[in-house]
Short mmCIF file of C-alpha atoms in Angstrom, two decimals:
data_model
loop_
_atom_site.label_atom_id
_atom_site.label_comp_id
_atom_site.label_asym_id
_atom_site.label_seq_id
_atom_site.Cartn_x
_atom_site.Cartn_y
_atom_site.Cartn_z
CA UNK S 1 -19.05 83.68 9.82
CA UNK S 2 -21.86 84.43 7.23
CA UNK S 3 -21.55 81.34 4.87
CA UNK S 4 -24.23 79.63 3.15
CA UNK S 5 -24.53 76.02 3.50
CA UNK S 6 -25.62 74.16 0.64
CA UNK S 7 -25.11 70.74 1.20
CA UNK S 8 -23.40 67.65 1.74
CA UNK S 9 -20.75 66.26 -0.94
CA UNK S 10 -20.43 62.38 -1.62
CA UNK S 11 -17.51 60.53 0.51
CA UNK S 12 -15.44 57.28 -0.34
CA UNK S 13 -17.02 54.83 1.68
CA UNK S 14 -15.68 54.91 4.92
CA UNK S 15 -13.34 57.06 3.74
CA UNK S 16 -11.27 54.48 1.73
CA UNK S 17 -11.22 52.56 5.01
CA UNK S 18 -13.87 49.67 4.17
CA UNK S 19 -11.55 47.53 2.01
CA UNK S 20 -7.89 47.70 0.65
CA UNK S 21 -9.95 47.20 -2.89
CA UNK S 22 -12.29 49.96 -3.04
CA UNK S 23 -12.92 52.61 -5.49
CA UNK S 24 -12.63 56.65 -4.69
CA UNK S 25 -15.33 58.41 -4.71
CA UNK S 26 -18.29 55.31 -4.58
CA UNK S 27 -20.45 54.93 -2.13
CA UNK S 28 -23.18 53.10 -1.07
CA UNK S 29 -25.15 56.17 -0.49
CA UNK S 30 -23.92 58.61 -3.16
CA UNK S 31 -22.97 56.11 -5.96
CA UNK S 32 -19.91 57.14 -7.84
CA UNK S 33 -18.57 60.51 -7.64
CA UNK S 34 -16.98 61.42 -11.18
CA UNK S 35 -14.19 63.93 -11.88
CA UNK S 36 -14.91 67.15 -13.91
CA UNK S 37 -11.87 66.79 -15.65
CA UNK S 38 -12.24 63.66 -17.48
CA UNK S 39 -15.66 62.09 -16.01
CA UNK S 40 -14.30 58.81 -16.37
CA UNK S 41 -11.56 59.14 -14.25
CA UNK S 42 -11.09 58.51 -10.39
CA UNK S 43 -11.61 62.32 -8.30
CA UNK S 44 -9.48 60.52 -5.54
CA UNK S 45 -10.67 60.55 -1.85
CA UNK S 46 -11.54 60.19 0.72
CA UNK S 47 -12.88 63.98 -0.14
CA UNK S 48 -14.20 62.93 -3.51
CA UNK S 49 -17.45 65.03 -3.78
CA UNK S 50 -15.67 67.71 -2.20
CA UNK S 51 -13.03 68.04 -4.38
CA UNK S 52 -15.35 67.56 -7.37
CA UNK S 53 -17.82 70.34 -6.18
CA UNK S 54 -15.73 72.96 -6.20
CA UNK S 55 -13.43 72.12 -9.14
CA UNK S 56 -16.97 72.67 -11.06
CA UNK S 57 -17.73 75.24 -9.37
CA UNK S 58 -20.61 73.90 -7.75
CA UNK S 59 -19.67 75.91 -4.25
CA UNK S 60 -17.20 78.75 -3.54
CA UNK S 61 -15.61 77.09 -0.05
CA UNK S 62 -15.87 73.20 -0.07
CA UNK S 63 -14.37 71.11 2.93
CA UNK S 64 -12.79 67.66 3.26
CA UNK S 65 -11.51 65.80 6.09
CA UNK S 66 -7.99 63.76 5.72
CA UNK S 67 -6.45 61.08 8.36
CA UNK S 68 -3.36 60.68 5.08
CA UNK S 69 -4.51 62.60 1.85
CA UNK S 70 -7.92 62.81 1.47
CA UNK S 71 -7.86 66.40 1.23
CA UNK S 72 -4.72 66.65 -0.84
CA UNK S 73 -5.34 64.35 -3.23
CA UNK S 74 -9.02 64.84 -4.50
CA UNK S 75 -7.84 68.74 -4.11
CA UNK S 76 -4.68 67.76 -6.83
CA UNK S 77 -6.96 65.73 -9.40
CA UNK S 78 -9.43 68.57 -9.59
CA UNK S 79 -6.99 71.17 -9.42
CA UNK S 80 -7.77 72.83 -6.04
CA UNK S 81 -5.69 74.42 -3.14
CA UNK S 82 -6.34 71.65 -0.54
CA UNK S 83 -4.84 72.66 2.96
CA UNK S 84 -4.54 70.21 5.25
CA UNK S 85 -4.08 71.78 9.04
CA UNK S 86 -1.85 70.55 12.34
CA UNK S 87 -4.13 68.37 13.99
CA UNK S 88 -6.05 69.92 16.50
CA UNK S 89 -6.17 73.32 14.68
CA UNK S 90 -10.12 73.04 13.97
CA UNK S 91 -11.85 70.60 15.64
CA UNK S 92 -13.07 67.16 14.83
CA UNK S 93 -16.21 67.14 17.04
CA UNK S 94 -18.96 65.01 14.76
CA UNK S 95 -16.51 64.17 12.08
CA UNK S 96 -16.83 60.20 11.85
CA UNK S 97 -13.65 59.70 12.96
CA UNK S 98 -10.63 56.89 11.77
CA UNK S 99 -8.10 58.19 13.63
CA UNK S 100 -7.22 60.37 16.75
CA UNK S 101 -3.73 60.96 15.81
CA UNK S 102 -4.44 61.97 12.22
CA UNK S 103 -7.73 63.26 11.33
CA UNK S 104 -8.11 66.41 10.43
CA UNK S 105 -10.67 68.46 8.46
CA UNK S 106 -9.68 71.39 6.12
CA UNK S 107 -10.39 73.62 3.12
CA UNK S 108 -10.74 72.75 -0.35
CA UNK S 109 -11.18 75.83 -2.24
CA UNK S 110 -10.22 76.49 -6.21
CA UNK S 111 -7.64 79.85 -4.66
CA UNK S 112 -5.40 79.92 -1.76
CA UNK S 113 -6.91 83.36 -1.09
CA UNK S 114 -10.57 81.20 -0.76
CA UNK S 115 -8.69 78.94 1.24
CA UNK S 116 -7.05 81.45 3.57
CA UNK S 117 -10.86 83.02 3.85
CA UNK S 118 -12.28 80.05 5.36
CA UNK S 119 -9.17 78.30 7.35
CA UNK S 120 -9.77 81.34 10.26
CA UNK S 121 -12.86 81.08 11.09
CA UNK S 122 -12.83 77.71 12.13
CA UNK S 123 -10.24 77.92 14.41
CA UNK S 124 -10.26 77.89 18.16
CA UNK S 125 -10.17 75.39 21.56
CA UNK S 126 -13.17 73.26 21.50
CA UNK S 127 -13.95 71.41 24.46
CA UNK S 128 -15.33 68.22 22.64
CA UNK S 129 -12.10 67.76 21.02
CA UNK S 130 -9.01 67.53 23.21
CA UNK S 131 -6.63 68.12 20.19
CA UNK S 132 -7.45 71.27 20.36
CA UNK S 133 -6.19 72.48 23.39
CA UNK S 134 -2.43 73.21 21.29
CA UNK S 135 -3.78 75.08 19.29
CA UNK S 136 -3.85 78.03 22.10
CA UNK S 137 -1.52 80.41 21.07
CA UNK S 138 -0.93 78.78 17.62
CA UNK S 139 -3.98 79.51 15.44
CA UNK S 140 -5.15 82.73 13.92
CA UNK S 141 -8.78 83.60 13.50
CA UNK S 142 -7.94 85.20 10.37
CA UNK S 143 -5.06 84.15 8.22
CA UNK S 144 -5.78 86.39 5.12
CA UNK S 145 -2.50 89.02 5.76
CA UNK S 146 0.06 86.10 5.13
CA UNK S 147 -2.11 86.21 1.18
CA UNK S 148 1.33 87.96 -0.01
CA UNK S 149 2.34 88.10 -3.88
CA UNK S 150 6.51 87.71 -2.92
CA UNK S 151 5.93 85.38 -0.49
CA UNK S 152 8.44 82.83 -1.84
CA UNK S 153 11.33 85.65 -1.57
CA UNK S 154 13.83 84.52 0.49
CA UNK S 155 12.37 81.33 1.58
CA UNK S 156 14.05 78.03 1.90
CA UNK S 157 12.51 75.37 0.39
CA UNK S 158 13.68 71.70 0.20
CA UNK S 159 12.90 69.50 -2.75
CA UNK S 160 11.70 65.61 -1.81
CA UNK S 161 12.26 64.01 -4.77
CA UNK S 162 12.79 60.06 -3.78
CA UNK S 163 9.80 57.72 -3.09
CA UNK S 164 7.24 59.66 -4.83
CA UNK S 165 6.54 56.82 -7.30
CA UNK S 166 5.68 59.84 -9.91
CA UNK S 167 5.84 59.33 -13.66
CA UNK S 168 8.45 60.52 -16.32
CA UNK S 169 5.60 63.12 -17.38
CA UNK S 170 4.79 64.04 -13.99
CA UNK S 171 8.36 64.48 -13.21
CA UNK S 172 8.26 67.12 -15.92
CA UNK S 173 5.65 69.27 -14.34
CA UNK S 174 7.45 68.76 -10.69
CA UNK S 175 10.99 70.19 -12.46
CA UNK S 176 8.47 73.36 -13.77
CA UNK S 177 7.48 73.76 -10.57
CA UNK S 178 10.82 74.03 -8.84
CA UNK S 179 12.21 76.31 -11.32
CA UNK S 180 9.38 78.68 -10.75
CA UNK S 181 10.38 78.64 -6.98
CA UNK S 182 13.90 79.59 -7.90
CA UNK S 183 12.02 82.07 -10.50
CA UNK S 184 10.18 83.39 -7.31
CA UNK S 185 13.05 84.24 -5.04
CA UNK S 186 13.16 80.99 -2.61
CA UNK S 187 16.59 79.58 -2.12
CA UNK S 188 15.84 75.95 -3.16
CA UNK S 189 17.68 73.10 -1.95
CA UNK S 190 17.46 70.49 -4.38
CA UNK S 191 17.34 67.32 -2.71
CA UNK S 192 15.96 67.18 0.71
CA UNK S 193 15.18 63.46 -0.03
CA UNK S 194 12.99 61.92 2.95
CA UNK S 195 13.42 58.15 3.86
CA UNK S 196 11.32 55.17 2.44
CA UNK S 197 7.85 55.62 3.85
CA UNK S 198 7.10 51.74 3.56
CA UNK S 199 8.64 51.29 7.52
CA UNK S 200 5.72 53.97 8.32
CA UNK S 201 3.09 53.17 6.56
CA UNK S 202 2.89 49.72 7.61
CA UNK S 203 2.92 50.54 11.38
CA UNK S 204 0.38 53.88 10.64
CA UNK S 205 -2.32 51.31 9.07
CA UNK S 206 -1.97 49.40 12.28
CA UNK S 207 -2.04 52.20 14.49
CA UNK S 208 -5.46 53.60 12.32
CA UNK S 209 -7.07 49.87 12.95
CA UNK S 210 -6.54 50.03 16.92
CA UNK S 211 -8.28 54.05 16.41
CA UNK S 212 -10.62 53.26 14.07
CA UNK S 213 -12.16 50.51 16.02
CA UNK S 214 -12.35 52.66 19.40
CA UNK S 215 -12.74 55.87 17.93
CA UNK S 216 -16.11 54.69 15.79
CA UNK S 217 -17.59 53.00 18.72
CA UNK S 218 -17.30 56.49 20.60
CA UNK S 219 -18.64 58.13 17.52
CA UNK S 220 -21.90 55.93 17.60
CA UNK S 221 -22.65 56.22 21.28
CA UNK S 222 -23.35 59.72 20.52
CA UNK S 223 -25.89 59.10 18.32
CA UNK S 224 -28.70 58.22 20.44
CA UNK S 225 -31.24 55.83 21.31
CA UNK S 226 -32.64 55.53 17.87
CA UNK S 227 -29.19 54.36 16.44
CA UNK S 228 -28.75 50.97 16.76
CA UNK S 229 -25.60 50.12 16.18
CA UNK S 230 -22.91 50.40 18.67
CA UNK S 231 -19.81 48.88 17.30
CA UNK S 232 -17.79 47.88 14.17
CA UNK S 233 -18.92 44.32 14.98
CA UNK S 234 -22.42 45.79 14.22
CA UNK S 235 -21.29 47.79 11.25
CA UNK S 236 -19.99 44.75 9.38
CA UNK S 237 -22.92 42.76 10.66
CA UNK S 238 -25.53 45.41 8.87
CA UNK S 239 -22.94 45.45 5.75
CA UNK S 240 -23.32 41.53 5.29
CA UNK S 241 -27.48 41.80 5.72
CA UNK S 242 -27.43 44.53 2.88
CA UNK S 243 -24.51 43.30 0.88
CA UNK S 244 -26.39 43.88 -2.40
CA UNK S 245 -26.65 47.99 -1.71
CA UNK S 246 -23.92 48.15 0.23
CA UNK S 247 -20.66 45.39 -1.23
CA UNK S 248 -21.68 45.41 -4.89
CA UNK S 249 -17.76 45.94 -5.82
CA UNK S 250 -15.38 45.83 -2.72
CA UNK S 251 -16.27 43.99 0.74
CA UNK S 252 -15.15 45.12 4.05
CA UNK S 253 -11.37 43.21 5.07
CA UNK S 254 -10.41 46.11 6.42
CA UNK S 255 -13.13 46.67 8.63
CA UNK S 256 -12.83 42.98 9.62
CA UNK S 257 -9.04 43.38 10.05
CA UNK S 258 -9.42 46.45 12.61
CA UNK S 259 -12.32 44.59 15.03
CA UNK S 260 -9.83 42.10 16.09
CA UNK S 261 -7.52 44.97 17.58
CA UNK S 262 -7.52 45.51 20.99
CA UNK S 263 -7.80 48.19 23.30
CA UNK S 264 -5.47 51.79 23.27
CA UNK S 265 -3.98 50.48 26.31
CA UNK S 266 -2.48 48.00 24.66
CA UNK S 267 1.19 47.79 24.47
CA UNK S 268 1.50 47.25 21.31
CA UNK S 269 -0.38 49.85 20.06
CA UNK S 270 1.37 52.43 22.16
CA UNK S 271 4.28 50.47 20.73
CA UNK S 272 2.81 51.03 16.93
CA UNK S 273 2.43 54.60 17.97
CA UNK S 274 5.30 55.80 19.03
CA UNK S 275 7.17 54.18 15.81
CA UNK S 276 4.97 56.42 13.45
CA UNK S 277 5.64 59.65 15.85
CA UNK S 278 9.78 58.62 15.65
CA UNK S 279 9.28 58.11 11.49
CA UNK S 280 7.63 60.94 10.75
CA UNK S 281 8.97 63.61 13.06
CA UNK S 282 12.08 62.87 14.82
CA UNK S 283 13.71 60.42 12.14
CA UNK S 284 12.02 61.93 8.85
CA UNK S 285 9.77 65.94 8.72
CA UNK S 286 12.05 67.28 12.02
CA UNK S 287 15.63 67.11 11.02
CA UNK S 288 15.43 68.05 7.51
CA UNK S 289 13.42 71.20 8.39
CA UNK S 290 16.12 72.01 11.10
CA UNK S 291 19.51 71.49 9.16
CA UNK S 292 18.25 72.99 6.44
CA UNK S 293 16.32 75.57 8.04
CA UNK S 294 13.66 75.07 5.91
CA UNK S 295 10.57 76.80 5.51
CA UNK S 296 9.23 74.22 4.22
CA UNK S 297 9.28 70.46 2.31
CA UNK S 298 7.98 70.40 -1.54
CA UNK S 299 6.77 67.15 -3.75
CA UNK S 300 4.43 66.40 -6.19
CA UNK S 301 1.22 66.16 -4.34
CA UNK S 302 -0.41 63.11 -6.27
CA UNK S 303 0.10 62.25 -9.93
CA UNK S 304 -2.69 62.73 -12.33
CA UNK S 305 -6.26 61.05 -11.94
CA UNK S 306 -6.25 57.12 -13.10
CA UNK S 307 -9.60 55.30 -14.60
CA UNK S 308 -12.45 54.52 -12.32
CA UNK S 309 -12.37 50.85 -11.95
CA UNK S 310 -15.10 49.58 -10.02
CA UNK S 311 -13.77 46.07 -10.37
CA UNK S 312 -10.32 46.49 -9.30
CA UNK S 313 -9.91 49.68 -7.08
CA UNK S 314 -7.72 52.29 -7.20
CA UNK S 315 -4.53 52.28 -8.82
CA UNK S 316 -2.47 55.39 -7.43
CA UNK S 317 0.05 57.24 -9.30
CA UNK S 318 2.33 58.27 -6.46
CA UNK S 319 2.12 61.16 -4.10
CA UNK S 320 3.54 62.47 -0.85
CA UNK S 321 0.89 62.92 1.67
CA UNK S 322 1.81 60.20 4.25
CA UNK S 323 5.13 62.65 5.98
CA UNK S 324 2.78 65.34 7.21
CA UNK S 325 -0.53 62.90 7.60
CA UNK S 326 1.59 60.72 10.04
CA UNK S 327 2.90 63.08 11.88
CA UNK S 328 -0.02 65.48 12.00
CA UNK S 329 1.86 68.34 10.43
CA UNK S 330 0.22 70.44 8.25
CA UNK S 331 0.56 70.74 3.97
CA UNK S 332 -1.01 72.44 1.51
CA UNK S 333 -1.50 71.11 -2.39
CA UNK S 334 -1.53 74.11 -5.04
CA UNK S 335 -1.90 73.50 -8.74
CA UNK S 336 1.39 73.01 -10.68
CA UNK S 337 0.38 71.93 -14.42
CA UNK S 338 -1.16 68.86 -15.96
CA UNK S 339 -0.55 65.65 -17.71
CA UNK S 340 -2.80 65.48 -20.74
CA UNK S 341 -4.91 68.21 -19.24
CA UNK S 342 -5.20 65.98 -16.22
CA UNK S 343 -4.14 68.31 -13.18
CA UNK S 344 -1.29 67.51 -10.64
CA UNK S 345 -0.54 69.47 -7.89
CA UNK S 346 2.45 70.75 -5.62
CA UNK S 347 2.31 69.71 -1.88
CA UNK S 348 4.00 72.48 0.96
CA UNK S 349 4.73 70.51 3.89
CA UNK S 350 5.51 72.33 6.75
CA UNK S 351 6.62 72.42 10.79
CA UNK S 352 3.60 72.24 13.16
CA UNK S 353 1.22 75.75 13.07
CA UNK S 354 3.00 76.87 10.65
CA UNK S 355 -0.25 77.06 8.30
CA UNK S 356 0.32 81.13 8.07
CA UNK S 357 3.88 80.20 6.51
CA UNK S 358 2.55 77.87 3.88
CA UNK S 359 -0.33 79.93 2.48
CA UNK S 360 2.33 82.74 2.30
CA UNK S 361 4.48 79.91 0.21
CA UNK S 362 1.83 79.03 -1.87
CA UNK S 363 -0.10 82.11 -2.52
CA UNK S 364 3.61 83.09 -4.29
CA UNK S 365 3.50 80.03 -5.80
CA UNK S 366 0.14 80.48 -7.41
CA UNK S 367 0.40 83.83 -8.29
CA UNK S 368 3.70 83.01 -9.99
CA UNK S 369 2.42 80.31 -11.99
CA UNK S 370 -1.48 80.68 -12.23
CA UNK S 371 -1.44 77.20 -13.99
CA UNK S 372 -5.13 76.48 -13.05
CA UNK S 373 -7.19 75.74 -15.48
CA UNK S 374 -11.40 75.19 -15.14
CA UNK S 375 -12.43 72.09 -16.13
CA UNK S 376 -14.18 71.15 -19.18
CA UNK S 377 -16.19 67.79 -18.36
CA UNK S 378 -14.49 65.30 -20.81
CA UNK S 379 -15.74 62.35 -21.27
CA UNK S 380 -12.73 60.15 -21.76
CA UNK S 381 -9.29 60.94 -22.29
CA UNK S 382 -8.34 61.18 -26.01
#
């Protein structure tokens, strides 16, 4: 489509999936990525370097991949529109995978209209990726007429406001944020609350375990005869024999935890499965969006970026990814303010292929608000 490629950005380390303790944005290759905001605080991940990158301005178009918010959340912290598609809308052909189900890549871009730009060319049935075959007849090559200034009139938006685990101050920006829907012409229905995501997230890191450890030995038989590893046995085996470079701060449980799944035929991962599928759609995204006839599901995205801490790991300040992550609907993250000139964004979440919808939602919301600020490389906070 006539874009130059300038390079690869720094990723979490396995995409967060290495160990429960590990730190956003470090990795053994790329060391730690820092965020332009306040450079000693976490940029969130998986999509750390992408996120960073283009909150600096380092790239127009920057992408990220997400299996449950690691496009929304770096995209928040830095103050980017982070869309992440329905599954199978682009394809995941030689994206390391974690997860079937969930995986997704999408744009990270500092405007929706960037974002809209560079969603529609990457659309389209790829025969390396089966997910893609629903996407016939539900994707757009170019999604830049839904870029409409009065998109919120009229719409009907529901407001999640339980479970986000948000602060007071957050909570402040969030309220903003909802009266500038009203402000906009949506018809807000204040709350939609969705139920406790705990149930779902423990059977969802289970279900990415069985994937992870099928889907990565797939991945590496690609690779060729001069790869020589085949498995996540011989991942963790070439992570203990380099330990030094590679587990300097966090080890690899995870990794450890996810070889001793079985097989996808196993019963009780299709078991595992079809939980997540009956949380997040039929019991928790579906009905809301139908007896409300919603457009679409609002909540603050992530709260604002917490202290790299190479010795403890991340310590998240709430969020809402996990609804449209689990059930591979898509949502889009748009700047809403800032705590202490630390950005937080708004998260669209809405019914499957409904991605022309939600830039339509959140281009109004942006142009509305035009909260987004560049950053200004702080050292520290204070």
């Amino acid at each position: 489509a006539g874009a130059i490629l300038l390079g690869k950005t720094n990723l979490s380390e396995w995409a967060n999936f290495r160990s429960s303790t590990s730190s956003s944005g470090w990795s053994g290759r790329g060391g730690q990525t820092r965020n332009p905001y306040v450079l000693d605080r976490s940029p969130c991940g998986s999509s750390a370097g992408s996120g960073a990158a283009g909150a600096a301005n380092l790239a127009t178009l920057t992408i990220g991949t997400e299996t449950d918010g690691s496009i929304v959340c770096p995209s928040s912290i830095s103050a980017l529109v982070g869309l992440k598609p329905t599954v199978g809308l682009w394809s995941r052909a030689g994206i390391i995978p974690i997860s079937a189900t969930q995986d997704t890549a999408g744009p990270m871009c500092r405007t929706v209209a960037d974002a809209a730009v560079l969603l529609g060319p990457l659309t389209g049935v790829d025969p390396r990726d089966p997910a893609t075959t629903a996407s016939r007849g539900n994707a757009s090559t170019d999604y830049r007429g839904f870029l409409k200034a009065d998109g919120l009139r009229g719409a009907r938006i529901g407001v999640v406001r339980k479970h986000l685990g948000i602060s007071s101050k957050t909570e402040r920006v969030f309220d903003e944020a909802v009266k500038a829907l009203r402000a906009s012409g949506a018809v807000v229905i204040d709350p939609v609350d969705l139920p406790d995501p705990g149930p779902m997230g423990a059977a969802e890191w289970e279900v990415l375990a069985y994937e992870f450890k099928t889907g990565i030995a797939a991945y590496l038989a690609t690779l060729g005869g001069s790869n020589r590893h085949r498995s996540l046995a011989d991942l963790i085996a070439f992570n203990t024999a380099n330990a030094a470079r590679e587990m300097p701060f966090f080890a690899q449980e995870t990794f450890e935890l996810a070889n001793k799944k079985g097989p996808l035929t196993d019963p009780k991962y299709r078991g595992l499965l079809a939980t997540c599928r009956r949380l997040s759609r039929s019991l928790g995204l579906d009905p809301r969006f139908a007896r409300h006839r919603l457009d679409a599901l609002v909540a603050i995205t992530a709260g604002p970026a917490w202290p790299i801490d190479l010795a403890n790991g991340d310590r998240f300040t709430g969020g809402s990814s996990s609804y449209p992550a689990v059930a591979g609907y898509p949502s889009i993250t748009v700047p809403a303010g800032d705590v202490h000139g630390l950005p937080v964004g708004l998260l669209f979440m809405g019914r499957p292929w409904s991605e022309g919808r939600l830039i339509e939602l959140a281009y109004g919301f942006e142009q509305a608000t035009k909260v987004r600020q560049p950053p200004q490389f702080r050292a520290t906070l204070g």
